[in-house]
Each structure stands twice: as C-alpha cells, then as structure tokens.
Short mmCIF file of C-alpha atoms and ligand atoms in Angstrom, two decimals:
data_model
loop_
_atom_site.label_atom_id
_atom_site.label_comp_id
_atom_site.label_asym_id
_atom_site.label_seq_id
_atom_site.Cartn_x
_atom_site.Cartn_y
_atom_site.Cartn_z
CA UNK A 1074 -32.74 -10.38 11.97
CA UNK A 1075 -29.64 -8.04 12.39
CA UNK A 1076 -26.32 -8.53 15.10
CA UNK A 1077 -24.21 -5.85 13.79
CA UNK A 1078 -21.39 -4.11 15.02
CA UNK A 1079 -20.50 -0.59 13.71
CA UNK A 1080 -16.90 0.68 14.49
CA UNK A 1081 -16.86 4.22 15.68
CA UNK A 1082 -13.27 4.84 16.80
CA UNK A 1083 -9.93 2.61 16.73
CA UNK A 1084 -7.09 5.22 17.64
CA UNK A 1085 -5.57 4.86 20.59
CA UNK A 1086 -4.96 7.39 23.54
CA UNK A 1087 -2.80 10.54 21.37
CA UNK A 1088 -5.29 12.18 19.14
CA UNK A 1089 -4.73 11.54 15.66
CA UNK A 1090 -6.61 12.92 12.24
CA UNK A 1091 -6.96 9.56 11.01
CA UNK A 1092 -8.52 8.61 13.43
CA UNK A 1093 -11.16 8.91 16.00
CA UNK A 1094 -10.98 7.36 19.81
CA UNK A 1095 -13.05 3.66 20.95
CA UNK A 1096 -16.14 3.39 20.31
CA UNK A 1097 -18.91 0.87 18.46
CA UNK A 1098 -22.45 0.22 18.64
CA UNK A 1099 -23.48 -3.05 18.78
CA UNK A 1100 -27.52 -3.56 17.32
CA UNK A 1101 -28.92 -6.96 18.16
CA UNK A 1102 -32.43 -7.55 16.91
CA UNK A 1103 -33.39 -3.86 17.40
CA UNK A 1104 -31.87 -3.34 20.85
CA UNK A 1105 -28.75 -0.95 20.39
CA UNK A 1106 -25.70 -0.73 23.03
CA UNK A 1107 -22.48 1.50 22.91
CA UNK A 1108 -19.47 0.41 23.59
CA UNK A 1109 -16.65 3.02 25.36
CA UNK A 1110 -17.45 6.67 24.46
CA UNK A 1111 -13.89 8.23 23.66
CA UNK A 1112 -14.28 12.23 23.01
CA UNK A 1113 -16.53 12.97 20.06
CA UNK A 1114 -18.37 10.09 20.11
CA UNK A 1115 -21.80 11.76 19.71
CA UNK A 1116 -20.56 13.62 16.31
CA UNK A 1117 -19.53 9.73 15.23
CA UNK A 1118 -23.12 9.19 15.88
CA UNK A 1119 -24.24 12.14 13.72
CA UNK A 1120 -21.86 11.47 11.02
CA UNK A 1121 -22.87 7.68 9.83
CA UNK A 1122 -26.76 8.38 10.01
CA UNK A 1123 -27.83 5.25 9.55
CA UNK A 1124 -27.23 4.79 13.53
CA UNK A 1125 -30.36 5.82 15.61
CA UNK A 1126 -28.85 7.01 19.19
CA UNK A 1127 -32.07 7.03 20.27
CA UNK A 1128 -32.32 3.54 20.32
CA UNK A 1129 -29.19 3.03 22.56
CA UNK A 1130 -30.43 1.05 25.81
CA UNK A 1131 -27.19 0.72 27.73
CA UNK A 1132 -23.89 2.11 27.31
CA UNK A 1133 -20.63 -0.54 28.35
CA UNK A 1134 -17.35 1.35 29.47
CA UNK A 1135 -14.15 -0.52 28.96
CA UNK A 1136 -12.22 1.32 31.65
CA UNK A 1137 -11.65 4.83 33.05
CA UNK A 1138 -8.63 6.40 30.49
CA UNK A 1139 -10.08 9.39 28.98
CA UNK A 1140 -9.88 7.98 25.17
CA UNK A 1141 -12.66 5.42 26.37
CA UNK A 1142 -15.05 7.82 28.61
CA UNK A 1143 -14.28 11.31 27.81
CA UNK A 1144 -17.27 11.36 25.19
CA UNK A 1145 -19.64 10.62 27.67
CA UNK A 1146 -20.88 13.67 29.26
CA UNK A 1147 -21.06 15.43 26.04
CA UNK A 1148 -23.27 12.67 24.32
CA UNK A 1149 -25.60 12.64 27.74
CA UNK A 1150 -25.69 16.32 27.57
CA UNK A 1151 -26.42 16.39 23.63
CA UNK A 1152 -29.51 13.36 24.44
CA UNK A 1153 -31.03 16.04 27.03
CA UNK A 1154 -30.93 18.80 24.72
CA UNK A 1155 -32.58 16.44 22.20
CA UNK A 1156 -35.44 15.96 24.34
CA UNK A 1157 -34.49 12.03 25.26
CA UNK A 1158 -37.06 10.54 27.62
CA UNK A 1159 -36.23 7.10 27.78
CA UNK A 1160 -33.84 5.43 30.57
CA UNK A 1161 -30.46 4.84 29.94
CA UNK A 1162 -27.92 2.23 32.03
CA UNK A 1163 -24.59 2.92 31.87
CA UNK A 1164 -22.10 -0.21 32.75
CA UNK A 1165 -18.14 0.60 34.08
CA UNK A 1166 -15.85 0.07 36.51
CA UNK A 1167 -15.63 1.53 40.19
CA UNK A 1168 -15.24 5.59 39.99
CA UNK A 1169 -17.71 5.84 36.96
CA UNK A 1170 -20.49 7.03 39.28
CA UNK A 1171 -18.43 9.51 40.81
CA UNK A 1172 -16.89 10.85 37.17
CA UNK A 1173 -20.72 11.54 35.95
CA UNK A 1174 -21.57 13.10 39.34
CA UNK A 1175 -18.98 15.80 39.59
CA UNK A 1176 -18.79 16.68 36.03
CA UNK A 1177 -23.29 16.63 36.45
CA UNK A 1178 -22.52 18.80 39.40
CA UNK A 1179 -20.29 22.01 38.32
CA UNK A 1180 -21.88 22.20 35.13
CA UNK A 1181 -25.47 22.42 36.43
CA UNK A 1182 -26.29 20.02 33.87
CA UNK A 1183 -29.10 18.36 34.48
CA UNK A 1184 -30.49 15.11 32.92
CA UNK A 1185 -34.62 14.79 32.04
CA UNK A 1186 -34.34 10.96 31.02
CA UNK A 1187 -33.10 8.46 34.03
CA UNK A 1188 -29.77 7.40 33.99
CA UNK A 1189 -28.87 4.68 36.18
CA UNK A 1190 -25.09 3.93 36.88
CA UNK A 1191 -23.95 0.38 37.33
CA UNK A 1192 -20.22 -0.20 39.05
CA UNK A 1193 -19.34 -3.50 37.91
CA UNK A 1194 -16.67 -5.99 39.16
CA UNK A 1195 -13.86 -6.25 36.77
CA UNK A 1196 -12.33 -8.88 38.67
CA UNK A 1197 -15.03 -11.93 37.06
CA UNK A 1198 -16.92 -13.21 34.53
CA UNK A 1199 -20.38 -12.77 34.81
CA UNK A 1200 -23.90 -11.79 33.16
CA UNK A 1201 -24.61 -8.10 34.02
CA UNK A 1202 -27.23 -7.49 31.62
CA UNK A 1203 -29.94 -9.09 30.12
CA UNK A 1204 -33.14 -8.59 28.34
CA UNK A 1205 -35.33 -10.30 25.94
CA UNK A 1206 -32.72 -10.63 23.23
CA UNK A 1207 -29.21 -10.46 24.41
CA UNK A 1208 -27.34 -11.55 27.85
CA UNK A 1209 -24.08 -8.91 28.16
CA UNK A 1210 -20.71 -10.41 30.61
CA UNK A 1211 -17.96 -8.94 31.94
CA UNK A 1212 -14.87 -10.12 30.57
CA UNK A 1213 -11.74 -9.50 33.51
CA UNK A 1214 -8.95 -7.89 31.10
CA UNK A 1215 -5.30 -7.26 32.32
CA UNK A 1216 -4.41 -3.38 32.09
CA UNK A 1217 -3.06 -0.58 34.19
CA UNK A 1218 -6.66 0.35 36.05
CA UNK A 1219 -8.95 -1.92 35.95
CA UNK A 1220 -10.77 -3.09 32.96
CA UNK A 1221 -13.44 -5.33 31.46
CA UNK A 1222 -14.60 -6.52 28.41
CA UNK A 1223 -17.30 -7.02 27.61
CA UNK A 1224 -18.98 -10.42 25.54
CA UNK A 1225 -22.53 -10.14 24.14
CA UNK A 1226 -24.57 -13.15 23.45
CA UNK A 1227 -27.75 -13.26 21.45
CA UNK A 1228 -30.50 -15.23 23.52
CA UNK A 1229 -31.76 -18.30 21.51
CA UNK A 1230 -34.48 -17.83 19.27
CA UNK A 1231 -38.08 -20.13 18.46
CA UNK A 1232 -37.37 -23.09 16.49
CA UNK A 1233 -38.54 -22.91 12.62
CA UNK A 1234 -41.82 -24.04 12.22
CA UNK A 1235 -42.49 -26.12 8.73
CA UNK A 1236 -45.21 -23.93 7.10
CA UNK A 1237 -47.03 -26.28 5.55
CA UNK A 1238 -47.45 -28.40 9.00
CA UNK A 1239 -49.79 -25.41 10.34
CA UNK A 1240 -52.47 -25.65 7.63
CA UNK A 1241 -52.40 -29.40 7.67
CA UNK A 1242 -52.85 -29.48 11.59
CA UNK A 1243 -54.77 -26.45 11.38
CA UNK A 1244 -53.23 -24.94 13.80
CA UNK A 1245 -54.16 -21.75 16.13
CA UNK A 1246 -52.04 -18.90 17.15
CA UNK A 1247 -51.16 -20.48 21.03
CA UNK A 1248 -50.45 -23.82 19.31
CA UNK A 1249 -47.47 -22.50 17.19
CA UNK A 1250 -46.07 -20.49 19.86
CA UNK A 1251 -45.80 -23.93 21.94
CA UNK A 1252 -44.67 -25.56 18.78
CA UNK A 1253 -41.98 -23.21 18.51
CA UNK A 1254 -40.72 -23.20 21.41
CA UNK A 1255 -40.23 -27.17 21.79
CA UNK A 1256 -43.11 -28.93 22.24
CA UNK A 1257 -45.21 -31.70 20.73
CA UNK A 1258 -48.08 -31.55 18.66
CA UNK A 1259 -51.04 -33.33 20.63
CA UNK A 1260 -53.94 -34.10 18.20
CA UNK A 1261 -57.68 -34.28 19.12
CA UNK A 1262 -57.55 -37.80 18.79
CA UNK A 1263 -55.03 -37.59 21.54
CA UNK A 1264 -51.70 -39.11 19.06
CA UNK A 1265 -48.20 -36.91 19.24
CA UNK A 1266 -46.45 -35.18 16.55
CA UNK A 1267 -43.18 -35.01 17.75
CA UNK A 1268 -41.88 -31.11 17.44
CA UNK A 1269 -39.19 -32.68 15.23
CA UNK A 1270 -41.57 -33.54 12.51
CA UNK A 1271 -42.99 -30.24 12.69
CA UNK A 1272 -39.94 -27.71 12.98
CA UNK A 1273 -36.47 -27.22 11.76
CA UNK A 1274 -33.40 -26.01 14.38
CA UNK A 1275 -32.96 -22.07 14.57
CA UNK A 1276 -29.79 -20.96 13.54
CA UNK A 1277 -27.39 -21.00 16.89
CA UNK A 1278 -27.10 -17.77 18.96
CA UNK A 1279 -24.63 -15.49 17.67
CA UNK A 1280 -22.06 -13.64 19.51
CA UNK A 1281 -19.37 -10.47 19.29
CA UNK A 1282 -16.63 -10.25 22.21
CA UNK A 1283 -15.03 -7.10 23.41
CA UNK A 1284 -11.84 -6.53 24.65
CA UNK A 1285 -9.89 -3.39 24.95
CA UNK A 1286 -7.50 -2.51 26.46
CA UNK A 1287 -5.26 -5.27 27.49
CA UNK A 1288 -2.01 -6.61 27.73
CA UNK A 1289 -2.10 -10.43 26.76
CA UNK A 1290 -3.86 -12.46 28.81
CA UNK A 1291 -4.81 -16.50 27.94
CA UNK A 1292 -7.26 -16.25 31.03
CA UNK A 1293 -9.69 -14.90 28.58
CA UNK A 1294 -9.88 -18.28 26.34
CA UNK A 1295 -12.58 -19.68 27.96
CA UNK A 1296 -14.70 -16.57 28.01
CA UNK A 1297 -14.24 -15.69 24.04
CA UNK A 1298 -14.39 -19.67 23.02
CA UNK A 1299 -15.94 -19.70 19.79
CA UNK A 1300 -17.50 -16.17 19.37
CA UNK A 1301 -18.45 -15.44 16.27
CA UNK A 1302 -17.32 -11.70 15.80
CA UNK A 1303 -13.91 -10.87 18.53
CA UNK A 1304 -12.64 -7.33 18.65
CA UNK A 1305 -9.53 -7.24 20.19
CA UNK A 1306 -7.23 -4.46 20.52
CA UNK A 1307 -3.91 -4.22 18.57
CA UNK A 1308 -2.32 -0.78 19.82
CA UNK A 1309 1.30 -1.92 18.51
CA UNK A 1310 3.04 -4.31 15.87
CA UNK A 1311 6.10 -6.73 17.07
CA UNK A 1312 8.84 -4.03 16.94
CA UNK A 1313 6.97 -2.18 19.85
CA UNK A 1314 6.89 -5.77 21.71
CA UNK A 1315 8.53 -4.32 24.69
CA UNK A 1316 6.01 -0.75 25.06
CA UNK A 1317 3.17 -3.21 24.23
CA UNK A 1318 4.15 -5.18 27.79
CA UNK A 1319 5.35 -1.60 29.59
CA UNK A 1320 2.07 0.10 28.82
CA UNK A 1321 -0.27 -2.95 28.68
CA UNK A 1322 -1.21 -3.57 25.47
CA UNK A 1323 -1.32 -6.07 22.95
CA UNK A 1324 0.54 -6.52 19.63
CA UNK A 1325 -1.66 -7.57 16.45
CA UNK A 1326 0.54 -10.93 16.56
CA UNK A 1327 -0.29 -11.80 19.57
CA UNK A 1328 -4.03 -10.55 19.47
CA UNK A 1329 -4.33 -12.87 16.15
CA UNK A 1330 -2.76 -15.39 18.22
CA UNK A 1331 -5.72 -15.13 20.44
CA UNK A 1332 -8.42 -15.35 17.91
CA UNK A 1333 -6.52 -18.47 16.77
CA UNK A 1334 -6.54 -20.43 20.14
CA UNK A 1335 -10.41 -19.30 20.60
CA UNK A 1336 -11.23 -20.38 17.53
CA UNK A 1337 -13.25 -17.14 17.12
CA UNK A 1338 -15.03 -16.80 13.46
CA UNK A 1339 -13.59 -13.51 12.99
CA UNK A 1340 -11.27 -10.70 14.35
CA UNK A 1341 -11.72 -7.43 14.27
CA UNK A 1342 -8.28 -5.10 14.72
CA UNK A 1343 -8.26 -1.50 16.42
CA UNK A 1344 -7.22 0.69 18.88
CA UNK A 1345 -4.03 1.77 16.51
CA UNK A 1346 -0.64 3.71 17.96
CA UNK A 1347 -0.36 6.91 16.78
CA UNK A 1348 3.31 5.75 16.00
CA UNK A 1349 1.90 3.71 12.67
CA UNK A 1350 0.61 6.51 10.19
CA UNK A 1351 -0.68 3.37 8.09
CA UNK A 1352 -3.10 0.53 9.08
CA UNK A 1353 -2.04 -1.82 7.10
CA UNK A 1354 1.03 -3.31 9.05
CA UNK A 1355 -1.88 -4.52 11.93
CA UNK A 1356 -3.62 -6.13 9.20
CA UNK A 1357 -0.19 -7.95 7.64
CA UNK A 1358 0.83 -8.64 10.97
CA UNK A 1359 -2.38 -10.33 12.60
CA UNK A 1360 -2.71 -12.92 8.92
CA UNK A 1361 0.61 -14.36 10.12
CA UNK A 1362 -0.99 -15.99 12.81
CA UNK A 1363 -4.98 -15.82 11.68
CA UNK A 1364 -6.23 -15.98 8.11
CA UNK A 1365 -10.03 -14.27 9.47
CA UNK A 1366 -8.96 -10.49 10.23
CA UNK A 1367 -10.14 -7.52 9.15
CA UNK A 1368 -9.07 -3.96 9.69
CA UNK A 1369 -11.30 -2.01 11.95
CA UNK A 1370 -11.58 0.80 10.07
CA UNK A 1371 -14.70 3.86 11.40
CA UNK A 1372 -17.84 3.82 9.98
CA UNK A 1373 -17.37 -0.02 8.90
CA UNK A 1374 -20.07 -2.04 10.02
CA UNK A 1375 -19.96 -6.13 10.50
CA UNK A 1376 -23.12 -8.20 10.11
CA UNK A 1377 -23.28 -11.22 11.39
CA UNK A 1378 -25.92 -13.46 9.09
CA UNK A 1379 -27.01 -17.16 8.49
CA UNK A 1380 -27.01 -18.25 4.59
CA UNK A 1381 -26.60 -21.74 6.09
CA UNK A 1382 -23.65 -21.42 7.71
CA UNK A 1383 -22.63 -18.45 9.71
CA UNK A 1384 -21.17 -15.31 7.74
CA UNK A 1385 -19.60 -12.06 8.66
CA UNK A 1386 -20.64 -9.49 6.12
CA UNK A 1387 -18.44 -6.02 6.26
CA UNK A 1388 -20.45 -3.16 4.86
CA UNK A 1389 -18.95 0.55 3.73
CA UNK A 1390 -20.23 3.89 5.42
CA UNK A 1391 -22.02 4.27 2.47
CA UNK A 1392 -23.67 1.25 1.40
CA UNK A 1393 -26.57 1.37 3.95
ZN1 LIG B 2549 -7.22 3.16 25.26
ZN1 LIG B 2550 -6.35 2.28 28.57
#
C-alpha cells in the first residue's frame, strides 16, 4: 500500500534552469496532498504523468514567499478549466485567504469546485487534518514570516489476520473485521482465542516530515522524532554560514545534523541557492554529519515500503 513522496521543485527563491521552485506531492494509500505550489507547479504536474492532480485532496502551504505560493492560482485556474468538481482544502498561514481572494477577484476567475481556505496557526504543533488514512500537523518553523511545516502520519492499519485461522474457525465477514481490529475470537462453545493466536502485528505507521524554510531550530526535535522520510531544506553549504543565519535558512550540515539528533530514517535535501550551479556539494556536505541522505532531485519519487523492516525506495522519472 503506497506512502510516496514525489519531489516537484528544490530551487530556492532566484529562478534557475536547473531547477524548478518547492513543491511535492505526497500519496498515502490513494489520498494525494501537495505540498507549497512555487510558479509552474501545475506544468510539474503535467510533466511526470504518472501523478493524477485530480486526486489531490488538500494542498499544505509552507509560508507566503512567492517561490512557495505563486503556482497556486494558476493550478486552481487550470483545475476549473479542466472541469474539476471535487472540493479542495487549502492549508497556510494568516493572509492566504486574502492572496486567493484578490487575485479570484480582478481576474473574474471564478472557481466551479469548492475551495475552502484554512488559516492555520504557525505558532504550534497540532493535527489540522485528518481523514481515514493520514493525520497532517503543523510543524512551528523559524523564518522571516511565519512558517510551518508540515508532518504527515499514516493512521494505523488492521492487524494481519493468519489465513489459515479463518477457514479453521470458519469465520464470517463481521468476525474478521473484529479480529482485525483487536479482538478475541469467542467460539460457540463460548472458549477465547486470543487475537494473538489469530493475527500477526501490522507494520508500524509510516511517516514523511516537512520543513521548509527555516533557519535552525532544535525546537523541532520532538515533532520530527523518528520519521521515517524528513525533508528538510538545505538552501546553502558552510561557506554561506553567515547568509544562511541573515536570511533564515539552513546549511546542509546543519540540516544533516538534524536528521541525526531525530534519528529520522532518511533525509531528503532541497531548496538549493542559485549560488551552487552543482548539487552535489549539499549531498557531500549533509554525509559528514548523516550517512541516510539523498539529493532531492525533481521528478524523483521516495517510497516508503515494509520488506520486514522499513525501506525507502528512490525511483527515476521514468521508471513508473
Ligand atoms: Zn523559499
Ligand atoms: Zn521563504
């Protein structure tokens, strides 16, 4: 059953040819969510096909600066014109309501699907969206308007029930649904099979944190503990230490350094400087401190899976 992240964008604020501004889509059993809309987001979309934008339930912006939200209006506009019907809830800090308005209002664009706008506190750490598969919190990031994160957390799924225990108990379609969600086995005869004779554990709930942009901040421990999948952003290397603080960003050391003290499973880098025409310095810099990192690179999706243990499989543009 698929938790994937696909990265859309990982350049920073000046436009670059390499690449394209934040965004990912995050799929979690079905249920697809974007993450930031920088400008040209929707021709991301249309480029790696295997995405369905149809399928996108809620959108979660990071902040307000233009390489994060400026791709907004154009994708809403570009869903209308594609006939979209189905509701759409777009999460973001204070002054995202008024940004759709006005830009809704002197274009006389005009929306046939709902669109529902939620202004969220970026000042705490709490669940702002949930549904049947996935819970979604705000992280509180440090930056120069305010900011969240955002962490997504698969809800826990039915315990594994032992095939062969249903034909031998001859059981009906109610009695496995109670079996896999927890509970005994009461016989006619009125003696217990204890659920643990009957099922195995499901593999744990998995998890991808979000956080961009941001200077360093250790307040965030707590709320990334453990995740399995962590993007964090790494606008600048060690020699641009001092613009990293000025401009409230992080470095790819000290993002790395992060990941470490979280114990994450895996980082993810992005949100590059136009300064570094290569990549690979992020990379080289982050496995000083972190031996899990991968480049973010566009169009590279992660896929979080269970082959007994918990794996992060990185797949190519072109091998879906
Ligand atoms: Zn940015
Ligand atoms: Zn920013």
């Amino acid at each position: 059953v698929e938790f994937k992240v696909t990265i859309l964008g990982v350049g920073a604020a000046v436009p670059t040819l390499q690449h394209h501004p934040s965004s990912q889509m995050v799929t979690i059993r079905n249920h697809s969510f974007l993450v930031d809309c920088g400008e040209g987001t929707q021709m991301q979309l249309l480029k790696y096909a295997f995405l369905k934008p149809s399928r996108i339930r809620a959108i979660f912006i990071s902040h307000l600066h233009g390489d994060h939200v400026f791709g907004l209006i154009g994708m809403l506009h570009s869903f209308a014109l594609q006939g979209r019907q189905d509701r759409i809830d777009i999460y973001g800090p204070s002054g995202l309501q008024q940004l759709i308005d006005v830009q809704m209002k002197v274009t006389g664009a005009q929306l046939p699907f709902p669109c529902v706008i939620h202004q969220i506190d970026c000042q705490t750490f709490q669940c702002i969206y949930e549904d049947s598969k996935v819970a979604v919190w705000s992280i509180p990031l440090r930056h120069r308007i305010e900011t969240s994160g955002y962490l997504f957390r698969e809800k826990q799924v039915a315990r594994n029930i032992i095939p062969e225990t249903i034909d031998q108990y001859q059981m009906a379609y109610q009695t496995i649904r109670a079996v896999k969600a927890g509970e005994d086995l009461v016989l006619p005869d009125k003696s217990v099979i204890p659920n643990k004779d009957l099922t195995t554990d499901p593999p744990a709930p998995r998890s991808f944190a979000y956080c961009s942009d941001t200077r360093y901040t250790e307040t965030i421990l707590p709320y990334i503990k453990e995740v399995d999948l962590l993007y964090h952003e790494t606008t600048f290397c060690e020699d641009n230490q001092a613009k990293a603080e000025k401009t409230m960003h992080t470095t790819a050391k000290e993002a790395a350094i992060l990941a470490r003290k979280a114990e994450v499973g895996y980082l993810i880098t992005g949100h590059y400087s136009s300064r570094y025409p290569k990549t690979e310095v992020f990379l080289k810099e982050a496995l000083e401190e972190f031996d899990r990192v991968s480049l973010g690179e566009e169009g590279y999706t992660y896929s979080l899976e269970w082959k007994g243990k918990r794996v992060v499989k990185k797949v190519g543009p072109l091998e879906h």
